[in-house]
mmCIF file with all atom_site columns, C-alpha atoms in Angstrom:
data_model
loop_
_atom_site.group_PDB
_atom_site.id
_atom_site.type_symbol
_atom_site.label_atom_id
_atom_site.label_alt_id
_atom_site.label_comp_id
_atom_site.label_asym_id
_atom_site.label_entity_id
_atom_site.label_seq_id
_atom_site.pdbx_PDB_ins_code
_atom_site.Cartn_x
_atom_site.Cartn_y
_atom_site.Cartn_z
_atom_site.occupancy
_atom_site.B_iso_or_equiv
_atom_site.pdbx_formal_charge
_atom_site.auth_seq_id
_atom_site.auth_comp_id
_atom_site.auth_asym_id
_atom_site.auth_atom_id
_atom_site.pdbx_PDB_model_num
ATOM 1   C CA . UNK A 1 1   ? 10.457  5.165   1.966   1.00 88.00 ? 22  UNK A CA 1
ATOM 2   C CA . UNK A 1 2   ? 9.109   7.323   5.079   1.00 88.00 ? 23  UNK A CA 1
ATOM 3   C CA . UNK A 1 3   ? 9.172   5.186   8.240   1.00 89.00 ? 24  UNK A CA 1
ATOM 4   C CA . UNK A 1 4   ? 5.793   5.494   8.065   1.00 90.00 ? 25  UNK A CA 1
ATOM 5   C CA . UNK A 1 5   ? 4.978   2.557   5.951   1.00 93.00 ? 26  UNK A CA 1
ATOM 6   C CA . UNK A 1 6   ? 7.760   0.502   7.947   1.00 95.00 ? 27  UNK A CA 1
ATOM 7   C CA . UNK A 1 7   ? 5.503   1.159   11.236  1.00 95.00 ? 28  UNK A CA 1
ATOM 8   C CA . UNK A 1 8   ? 2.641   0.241   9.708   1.00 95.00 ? 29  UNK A CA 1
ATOM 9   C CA . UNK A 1 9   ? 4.298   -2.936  9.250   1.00 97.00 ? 30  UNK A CA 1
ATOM 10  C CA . UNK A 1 10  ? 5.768   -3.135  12.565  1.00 96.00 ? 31  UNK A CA 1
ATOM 11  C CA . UNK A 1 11  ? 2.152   -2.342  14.010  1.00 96.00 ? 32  UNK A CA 1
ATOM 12  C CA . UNK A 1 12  ? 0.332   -4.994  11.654  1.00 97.00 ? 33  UNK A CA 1
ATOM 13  C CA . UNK A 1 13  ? 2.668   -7.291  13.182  1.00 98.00 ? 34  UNK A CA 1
ATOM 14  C CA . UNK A 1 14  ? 2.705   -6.521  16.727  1.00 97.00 ? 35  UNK A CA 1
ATOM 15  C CA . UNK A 1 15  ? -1.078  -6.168  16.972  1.00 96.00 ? 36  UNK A CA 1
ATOM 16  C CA . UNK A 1 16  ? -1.596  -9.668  14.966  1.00 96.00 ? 37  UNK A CA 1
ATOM 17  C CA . UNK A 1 17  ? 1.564   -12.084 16.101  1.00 97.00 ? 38  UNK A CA 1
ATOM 18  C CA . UNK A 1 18  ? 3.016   -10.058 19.528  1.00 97.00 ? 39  UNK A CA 1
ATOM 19  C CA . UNK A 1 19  ? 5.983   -8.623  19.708  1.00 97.00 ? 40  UNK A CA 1
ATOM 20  C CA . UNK A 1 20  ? 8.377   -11.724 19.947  1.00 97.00 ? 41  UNK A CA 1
ATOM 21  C CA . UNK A 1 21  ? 7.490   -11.968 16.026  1.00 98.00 ? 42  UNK A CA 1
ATOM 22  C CA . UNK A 1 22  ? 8.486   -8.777  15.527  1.00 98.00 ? 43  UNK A CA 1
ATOM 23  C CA . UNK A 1 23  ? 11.698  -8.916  17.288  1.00 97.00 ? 44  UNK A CA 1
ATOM 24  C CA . UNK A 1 24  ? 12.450  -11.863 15.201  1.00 97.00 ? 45  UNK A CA 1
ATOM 25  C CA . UNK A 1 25  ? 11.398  -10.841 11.932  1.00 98.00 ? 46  UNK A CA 1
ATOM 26  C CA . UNK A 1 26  ? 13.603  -7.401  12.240  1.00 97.00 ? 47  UNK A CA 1
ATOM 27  C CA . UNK A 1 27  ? 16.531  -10.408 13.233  1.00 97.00 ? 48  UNK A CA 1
ATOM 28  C CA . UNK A 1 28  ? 15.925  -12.751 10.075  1.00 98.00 ? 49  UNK A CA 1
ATOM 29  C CA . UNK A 1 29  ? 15.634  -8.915  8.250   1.00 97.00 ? 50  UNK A CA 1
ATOM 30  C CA . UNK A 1 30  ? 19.089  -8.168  9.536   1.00 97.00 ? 51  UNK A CA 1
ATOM 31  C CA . UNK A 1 31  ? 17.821  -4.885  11.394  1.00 96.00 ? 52  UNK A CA 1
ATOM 32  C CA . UNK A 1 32  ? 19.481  -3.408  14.425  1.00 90.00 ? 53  UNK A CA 1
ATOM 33  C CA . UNK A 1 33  ? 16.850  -0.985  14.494  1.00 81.00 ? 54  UNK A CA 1
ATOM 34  C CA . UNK A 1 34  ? 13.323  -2.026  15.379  1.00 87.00 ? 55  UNK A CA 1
ATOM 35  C CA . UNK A 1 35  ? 11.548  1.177   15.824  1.00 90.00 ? 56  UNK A CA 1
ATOM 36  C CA . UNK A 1 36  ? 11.060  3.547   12.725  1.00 93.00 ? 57  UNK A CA 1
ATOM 37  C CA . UNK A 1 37  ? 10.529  7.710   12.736  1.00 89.00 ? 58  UNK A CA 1
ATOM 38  C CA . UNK A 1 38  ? 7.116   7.946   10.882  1.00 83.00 ? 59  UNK A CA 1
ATOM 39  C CA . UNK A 1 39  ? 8.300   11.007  9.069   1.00 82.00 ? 60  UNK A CA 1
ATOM 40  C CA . UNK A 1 40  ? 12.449  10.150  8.634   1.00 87.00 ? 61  UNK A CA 1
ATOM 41  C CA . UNK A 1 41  ? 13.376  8.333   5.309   1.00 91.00 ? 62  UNK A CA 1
ATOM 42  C CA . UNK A 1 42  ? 14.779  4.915   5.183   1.00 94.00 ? 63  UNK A CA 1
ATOM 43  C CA . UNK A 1 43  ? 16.487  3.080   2.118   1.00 94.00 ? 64  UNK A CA 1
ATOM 44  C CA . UNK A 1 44  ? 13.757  1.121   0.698   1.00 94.00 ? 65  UNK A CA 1
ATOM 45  C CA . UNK A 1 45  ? 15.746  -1.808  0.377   1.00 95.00 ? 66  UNK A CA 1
ATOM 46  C CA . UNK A 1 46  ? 14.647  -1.980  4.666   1.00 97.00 ? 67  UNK A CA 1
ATOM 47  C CA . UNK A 1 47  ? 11.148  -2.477  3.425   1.00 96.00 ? 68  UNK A CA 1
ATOM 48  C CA . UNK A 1 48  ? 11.820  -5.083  1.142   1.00 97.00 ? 69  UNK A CA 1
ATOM 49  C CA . UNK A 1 49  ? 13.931  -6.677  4.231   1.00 98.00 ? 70  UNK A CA 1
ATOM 50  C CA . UNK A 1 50  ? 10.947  -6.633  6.531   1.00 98.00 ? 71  UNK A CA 1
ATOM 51  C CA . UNK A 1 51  ? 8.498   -7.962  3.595   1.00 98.00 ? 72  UNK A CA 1
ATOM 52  C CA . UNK A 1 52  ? 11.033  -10.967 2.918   1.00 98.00 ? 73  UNK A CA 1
ATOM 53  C CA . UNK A 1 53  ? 11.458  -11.633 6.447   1.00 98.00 ? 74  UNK A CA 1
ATOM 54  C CA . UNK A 1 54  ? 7.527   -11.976 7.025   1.00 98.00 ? 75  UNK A CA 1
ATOM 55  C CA . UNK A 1 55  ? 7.611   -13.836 3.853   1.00 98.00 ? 76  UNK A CA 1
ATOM 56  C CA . UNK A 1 56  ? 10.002  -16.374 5.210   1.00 98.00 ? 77  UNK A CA 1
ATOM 57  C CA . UNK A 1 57  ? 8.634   -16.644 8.851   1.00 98.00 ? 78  UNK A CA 1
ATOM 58  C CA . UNK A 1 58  ? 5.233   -16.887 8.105   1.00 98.00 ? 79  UNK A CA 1
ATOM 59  C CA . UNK A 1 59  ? 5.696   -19.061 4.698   1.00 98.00 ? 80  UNK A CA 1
ATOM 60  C CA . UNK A 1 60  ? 3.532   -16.849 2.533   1.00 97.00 ? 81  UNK A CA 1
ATOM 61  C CA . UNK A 1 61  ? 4.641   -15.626 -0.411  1.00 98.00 ? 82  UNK A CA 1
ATOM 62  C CA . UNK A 1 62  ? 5.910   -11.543 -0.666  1.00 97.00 ? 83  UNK A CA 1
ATOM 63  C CA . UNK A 1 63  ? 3.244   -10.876 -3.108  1.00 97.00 ? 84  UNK A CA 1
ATOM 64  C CA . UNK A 1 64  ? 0.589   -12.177 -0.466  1.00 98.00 ? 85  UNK A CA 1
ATOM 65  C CA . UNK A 1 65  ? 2.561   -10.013 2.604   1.00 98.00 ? 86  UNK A CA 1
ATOM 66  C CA . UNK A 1 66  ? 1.980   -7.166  0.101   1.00 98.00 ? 87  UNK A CA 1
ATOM 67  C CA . UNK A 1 67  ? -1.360  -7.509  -0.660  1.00 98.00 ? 88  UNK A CA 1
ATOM 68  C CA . UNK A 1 68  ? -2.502  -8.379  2.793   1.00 97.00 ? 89  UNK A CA 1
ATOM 69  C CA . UNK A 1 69  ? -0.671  -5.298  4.116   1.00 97.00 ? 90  UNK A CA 1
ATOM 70  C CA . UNK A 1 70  ? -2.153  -2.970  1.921   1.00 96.00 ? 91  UNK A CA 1
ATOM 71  C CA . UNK A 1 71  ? -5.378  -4.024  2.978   1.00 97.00 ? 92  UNK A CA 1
ATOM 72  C CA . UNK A 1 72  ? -4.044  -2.704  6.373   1.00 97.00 ? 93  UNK A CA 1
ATOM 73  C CA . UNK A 1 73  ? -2.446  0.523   5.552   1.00 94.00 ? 94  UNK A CA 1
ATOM 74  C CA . UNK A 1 74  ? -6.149  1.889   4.882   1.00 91.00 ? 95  UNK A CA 1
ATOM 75  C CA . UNK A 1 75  ? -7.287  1.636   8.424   1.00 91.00 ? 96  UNK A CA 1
ATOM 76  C CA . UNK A 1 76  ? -3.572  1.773   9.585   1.00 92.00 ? 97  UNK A CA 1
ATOM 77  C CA . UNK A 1 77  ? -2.791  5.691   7.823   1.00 87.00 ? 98  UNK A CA 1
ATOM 78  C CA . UNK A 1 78  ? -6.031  7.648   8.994   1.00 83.00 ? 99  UNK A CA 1
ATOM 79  C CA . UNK A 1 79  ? -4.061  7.309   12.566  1.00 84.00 ? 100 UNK A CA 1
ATOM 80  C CA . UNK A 1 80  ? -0.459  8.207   11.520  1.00 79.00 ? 101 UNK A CA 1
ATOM 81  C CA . UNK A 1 81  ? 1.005   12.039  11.957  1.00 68.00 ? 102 UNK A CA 1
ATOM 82  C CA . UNK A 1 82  ? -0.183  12.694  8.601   1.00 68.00 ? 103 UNK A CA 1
ATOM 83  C CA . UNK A 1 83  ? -4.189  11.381  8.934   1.00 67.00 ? 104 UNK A CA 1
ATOM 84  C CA . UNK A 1 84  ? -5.756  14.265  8.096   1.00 67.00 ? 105 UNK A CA 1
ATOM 85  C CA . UNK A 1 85  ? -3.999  14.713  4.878   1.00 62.00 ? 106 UNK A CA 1
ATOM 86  C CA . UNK A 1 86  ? -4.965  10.880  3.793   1.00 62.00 ? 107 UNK A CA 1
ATOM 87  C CA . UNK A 1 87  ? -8.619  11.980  3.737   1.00 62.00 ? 108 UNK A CA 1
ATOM 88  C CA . UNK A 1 88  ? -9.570  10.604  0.502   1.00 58.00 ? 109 UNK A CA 1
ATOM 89  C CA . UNK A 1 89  ? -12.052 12.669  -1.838  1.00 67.00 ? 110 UNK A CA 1
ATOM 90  C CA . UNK A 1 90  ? -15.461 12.003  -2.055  1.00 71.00 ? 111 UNK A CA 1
ATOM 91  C CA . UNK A 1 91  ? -17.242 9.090   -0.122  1.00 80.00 ? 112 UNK A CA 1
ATOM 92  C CA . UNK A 1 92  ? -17.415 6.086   -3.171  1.00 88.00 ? 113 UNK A CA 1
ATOM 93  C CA . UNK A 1 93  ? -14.861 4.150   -3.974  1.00 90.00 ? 114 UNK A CA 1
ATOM 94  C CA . UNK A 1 94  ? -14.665 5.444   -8.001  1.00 91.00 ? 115 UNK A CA 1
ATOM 95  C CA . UNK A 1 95  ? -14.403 8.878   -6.396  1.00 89.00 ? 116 UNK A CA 1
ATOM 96  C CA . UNK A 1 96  ? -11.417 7.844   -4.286  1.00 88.00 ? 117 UNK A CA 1
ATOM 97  C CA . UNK A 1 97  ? -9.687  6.027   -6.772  1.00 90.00 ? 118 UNK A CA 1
ATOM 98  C CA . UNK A 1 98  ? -10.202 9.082   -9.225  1.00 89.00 ? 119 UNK A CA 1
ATOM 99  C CA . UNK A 1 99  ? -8.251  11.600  -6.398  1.00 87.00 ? 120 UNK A CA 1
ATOM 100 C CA . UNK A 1 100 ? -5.708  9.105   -5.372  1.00 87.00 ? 121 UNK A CA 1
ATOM 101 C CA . UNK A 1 101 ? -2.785  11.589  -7.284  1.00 85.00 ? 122 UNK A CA 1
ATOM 102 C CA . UNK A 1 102 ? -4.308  14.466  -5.661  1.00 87.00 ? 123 UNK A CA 1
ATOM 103 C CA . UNK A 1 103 ? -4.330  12.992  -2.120  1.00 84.00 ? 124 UNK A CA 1
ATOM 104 C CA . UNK A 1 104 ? -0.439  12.543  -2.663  1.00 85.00 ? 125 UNK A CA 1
ATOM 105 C CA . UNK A 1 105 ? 0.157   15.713  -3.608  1.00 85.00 ? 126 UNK A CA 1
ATOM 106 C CA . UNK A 1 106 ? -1.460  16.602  -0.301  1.00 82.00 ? 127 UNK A CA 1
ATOM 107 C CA . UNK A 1 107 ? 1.021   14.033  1.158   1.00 81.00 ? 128 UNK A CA 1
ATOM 108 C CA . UNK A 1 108 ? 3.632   15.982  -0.640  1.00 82.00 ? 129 UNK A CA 1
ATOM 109 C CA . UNK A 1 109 ? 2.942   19.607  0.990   1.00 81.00 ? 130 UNK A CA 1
ATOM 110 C CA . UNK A 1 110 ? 4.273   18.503  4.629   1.00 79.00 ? 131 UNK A CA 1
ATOM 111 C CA . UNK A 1 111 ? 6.612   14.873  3.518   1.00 82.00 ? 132 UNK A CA 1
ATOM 112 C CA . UNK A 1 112 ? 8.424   16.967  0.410   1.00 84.00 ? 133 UNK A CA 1
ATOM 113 C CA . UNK A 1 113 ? 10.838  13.812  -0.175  1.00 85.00 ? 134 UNK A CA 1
ATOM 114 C CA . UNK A 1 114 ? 7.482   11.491  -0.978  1.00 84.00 ? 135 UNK A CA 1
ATOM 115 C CA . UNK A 1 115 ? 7.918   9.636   -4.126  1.00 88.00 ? 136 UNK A CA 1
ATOM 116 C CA . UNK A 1 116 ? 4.636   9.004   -4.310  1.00 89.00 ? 137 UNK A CA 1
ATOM 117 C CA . UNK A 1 117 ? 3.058   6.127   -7.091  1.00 92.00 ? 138 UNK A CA 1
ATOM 118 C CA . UNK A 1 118 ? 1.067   7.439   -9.483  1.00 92.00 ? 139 UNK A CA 1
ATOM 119 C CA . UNK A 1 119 ? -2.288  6.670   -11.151 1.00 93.00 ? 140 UNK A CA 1
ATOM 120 C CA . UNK A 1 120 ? -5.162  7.542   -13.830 1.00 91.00 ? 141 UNK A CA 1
ATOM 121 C CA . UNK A 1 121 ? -8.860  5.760   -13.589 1.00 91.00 ? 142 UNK A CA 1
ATOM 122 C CA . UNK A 1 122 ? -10.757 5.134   -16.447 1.00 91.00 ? 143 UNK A CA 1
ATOM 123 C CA . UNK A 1 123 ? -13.997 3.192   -16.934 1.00 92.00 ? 144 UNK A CA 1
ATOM 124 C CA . UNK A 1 124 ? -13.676 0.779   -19.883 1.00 90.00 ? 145 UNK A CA 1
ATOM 125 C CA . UNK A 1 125 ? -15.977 0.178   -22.572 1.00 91.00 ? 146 UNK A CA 1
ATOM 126 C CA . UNK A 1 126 ? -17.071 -3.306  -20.852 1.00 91.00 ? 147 UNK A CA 1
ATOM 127 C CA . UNK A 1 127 ? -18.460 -1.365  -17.526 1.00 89.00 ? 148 UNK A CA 1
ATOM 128 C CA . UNK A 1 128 ? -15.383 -2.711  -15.308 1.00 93.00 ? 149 UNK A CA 1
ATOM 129 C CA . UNK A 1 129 ? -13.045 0.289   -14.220 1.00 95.00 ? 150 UNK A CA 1
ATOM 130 C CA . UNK A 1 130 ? -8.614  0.253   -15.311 1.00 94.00 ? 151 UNK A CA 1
ATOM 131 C CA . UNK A 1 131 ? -6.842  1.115   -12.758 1.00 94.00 ? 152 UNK A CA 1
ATOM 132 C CA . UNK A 1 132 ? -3.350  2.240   -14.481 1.00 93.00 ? 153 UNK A CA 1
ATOM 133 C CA . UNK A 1 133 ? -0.282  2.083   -11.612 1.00 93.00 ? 154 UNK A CA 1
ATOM 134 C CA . UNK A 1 134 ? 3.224   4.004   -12.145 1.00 92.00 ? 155 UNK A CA 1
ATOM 135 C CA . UNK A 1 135 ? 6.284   3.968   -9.217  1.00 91.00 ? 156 UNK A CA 1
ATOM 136 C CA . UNK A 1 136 ? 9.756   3.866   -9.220  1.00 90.00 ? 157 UNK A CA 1
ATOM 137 C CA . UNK A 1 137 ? 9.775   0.818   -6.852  1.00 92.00 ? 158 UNK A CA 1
ATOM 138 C CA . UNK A 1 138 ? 9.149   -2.645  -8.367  1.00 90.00 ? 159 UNK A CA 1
ATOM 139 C CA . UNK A 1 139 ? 7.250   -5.601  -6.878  1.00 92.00 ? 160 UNK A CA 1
ATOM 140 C CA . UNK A 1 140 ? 4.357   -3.585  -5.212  1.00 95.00 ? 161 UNK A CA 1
ATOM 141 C CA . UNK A 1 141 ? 1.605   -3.594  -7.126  1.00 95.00 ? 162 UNK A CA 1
ATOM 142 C CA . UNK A 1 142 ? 0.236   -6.758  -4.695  1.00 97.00 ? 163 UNK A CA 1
ATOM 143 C CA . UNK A 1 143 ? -0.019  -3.876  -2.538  1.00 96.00 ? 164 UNK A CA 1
ATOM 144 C CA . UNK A 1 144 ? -1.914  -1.929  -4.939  1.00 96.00 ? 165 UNK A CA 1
ATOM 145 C CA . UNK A 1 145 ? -4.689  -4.584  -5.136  1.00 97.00 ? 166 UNK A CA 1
ATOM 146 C CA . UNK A 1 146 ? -4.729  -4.703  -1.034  1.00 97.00 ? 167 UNK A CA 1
ATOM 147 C CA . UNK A 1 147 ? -5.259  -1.008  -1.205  1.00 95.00 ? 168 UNK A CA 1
ATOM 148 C CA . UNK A 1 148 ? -8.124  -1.238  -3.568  1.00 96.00 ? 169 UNK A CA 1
ATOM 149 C CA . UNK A 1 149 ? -9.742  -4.076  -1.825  1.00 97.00 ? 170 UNK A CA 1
ATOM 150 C CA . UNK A 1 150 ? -9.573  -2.230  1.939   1.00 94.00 ? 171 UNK A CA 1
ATOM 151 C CA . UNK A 1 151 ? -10.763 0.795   0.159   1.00 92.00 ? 172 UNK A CA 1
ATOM 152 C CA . UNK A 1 152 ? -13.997 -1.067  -1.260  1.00 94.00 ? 173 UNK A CA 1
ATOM 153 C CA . UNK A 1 153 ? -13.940 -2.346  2.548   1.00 94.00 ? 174 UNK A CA 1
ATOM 154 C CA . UNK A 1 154 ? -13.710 1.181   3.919   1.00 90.00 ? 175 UNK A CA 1
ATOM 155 C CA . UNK A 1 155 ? -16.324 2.471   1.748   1.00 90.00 ? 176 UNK A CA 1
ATOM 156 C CA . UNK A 1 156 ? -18.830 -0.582  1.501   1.00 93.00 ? 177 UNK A CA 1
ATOM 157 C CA . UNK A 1 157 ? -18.171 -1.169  -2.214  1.00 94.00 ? 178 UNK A CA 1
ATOM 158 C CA . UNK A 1 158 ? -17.001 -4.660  -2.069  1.00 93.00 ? 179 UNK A CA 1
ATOM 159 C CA . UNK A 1 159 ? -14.808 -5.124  -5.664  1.00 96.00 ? 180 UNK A CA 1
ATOM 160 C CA . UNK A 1 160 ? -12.866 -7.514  -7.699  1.00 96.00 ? 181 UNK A CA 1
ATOM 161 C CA . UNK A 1 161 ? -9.385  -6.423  -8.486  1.00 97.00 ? 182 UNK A CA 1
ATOM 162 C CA . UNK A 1 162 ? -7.007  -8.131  -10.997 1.00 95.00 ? 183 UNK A CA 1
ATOM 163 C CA . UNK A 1 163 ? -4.017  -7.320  -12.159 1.00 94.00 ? 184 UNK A CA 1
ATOM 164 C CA . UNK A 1 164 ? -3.737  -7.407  -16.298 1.00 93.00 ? 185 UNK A CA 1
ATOM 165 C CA . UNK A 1 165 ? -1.519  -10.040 -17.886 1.00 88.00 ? 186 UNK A CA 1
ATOM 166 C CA . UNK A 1 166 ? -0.414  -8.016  -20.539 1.00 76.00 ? 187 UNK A CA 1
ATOM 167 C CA . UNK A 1 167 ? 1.623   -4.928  -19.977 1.00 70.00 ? 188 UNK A CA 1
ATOM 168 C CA . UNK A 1 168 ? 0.752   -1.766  -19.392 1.00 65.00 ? 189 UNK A CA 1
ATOM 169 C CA . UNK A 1 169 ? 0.560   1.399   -21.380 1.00 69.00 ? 190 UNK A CA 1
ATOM 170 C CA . UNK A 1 170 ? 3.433   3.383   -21.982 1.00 72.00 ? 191 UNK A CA 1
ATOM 171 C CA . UNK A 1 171 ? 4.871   4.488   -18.746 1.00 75.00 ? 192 UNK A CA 1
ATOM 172 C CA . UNK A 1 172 ? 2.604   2.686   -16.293 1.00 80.00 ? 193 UNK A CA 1
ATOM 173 C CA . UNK A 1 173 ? 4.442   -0.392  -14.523 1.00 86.00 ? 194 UNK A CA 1
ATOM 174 C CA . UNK A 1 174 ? 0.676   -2.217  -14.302 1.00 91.00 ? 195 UNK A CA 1
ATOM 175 C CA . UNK A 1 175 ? -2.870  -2.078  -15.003 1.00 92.00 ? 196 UNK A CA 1
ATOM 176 C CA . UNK A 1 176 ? -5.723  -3.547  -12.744 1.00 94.00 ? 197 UNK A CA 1
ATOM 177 C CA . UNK A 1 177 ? -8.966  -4.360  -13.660 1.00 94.00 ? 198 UNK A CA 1
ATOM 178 C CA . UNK A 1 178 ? -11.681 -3.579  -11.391 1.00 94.00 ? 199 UNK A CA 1
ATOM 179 C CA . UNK A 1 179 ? -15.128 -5.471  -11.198 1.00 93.00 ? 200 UNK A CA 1
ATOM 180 C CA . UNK A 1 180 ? -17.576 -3.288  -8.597  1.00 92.00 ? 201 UNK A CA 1
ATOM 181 C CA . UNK A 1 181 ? -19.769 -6.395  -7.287  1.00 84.00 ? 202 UNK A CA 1
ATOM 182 C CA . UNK A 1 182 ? -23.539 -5.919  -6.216  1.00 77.00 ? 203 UNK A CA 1
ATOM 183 C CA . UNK A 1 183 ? -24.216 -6.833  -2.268  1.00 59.00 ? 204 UNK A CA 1
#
């Protein structure tokens, strides 16, 4: 993964618990290094380190770090070297969650070793929304539903995200289920 998403963890961190959490959390990680290059690659298995580390400090579970991070990496990216290519299309949330494959390709242009997820947004026949989710990585679609939730924050759309029991389609790793609610 870019460093980027590793500072956004060190940042969520820092700016919530200090940086005498951090420190420790890159120890019970097993990381010499404690600062990351926002644009430099790093295995991703130093992710997963960090995640399991905040998982163990804080006694909350990795799918909960996950979720609550992605929450954060909404407000977090817009300030990153690469803000102005996170601009999402359109001001909704559908319309954002429709151009989330064309925002990456954005991505793509100036980070050209991004291995970016993948998704497709349909509305189902019930009037909730699917959410289909593809990646290479395993384990973060908690952060998926963070993502969608700060995005409803972001745009004023509050919404009820669930991830579906039953597998997904043919080359998605998940699908999510997403309830808009009224204010």
């Amino acid at each position: 993964m870019y460093g980027m998403v590793n500072q956004g963890v060190q940042t969520f961190i820092t700016n919530n618990y200090g940086e005498d959490d951090w420190l420790d959390i890159c120890h019970r990680a097993g990381l010499s290094d404690r600062h990351f290059e926002g644009v430099l690659m790093y295995p991703d298995d130093v992710t997963y380190k960090l995640v399991g580390a905040i998982s163990d400090k804080y006694d909350l579970s990795a799918e909960k770090v996950l979720q609550v991070f992605g929450d954060f990496w909404v407000d977090f990216s817009k300030a990153t070297e690469i803000g102005a290519l996170l601009r999402f299309g359109g001001e909704s949330l559908l319309e954002r969650l429709d151009t989330l494959n064309e925002m990456h390709a954005r991505i793509k242009m100036s980070m050209p070793h991004l291995n970016p997820p993948s998704f497709e947004f349909e509305e189902a026949e019930d009037g909730s929304y699917k959410l289909h989710y593809a990646s290479d990585r395993e384990g973060l679609e908690p952060m998926v539903i963070g993502l969608v939730e700060g995005l409803g924050r972001e745009t004023g759309q509050p919404v009820s995200i669930t991830q579906d029991p039953v597998p997904a389609h043919e080359g998605f790793r998940a699908t999510f289920t997403l309830q808009l609610e009224t204010c």
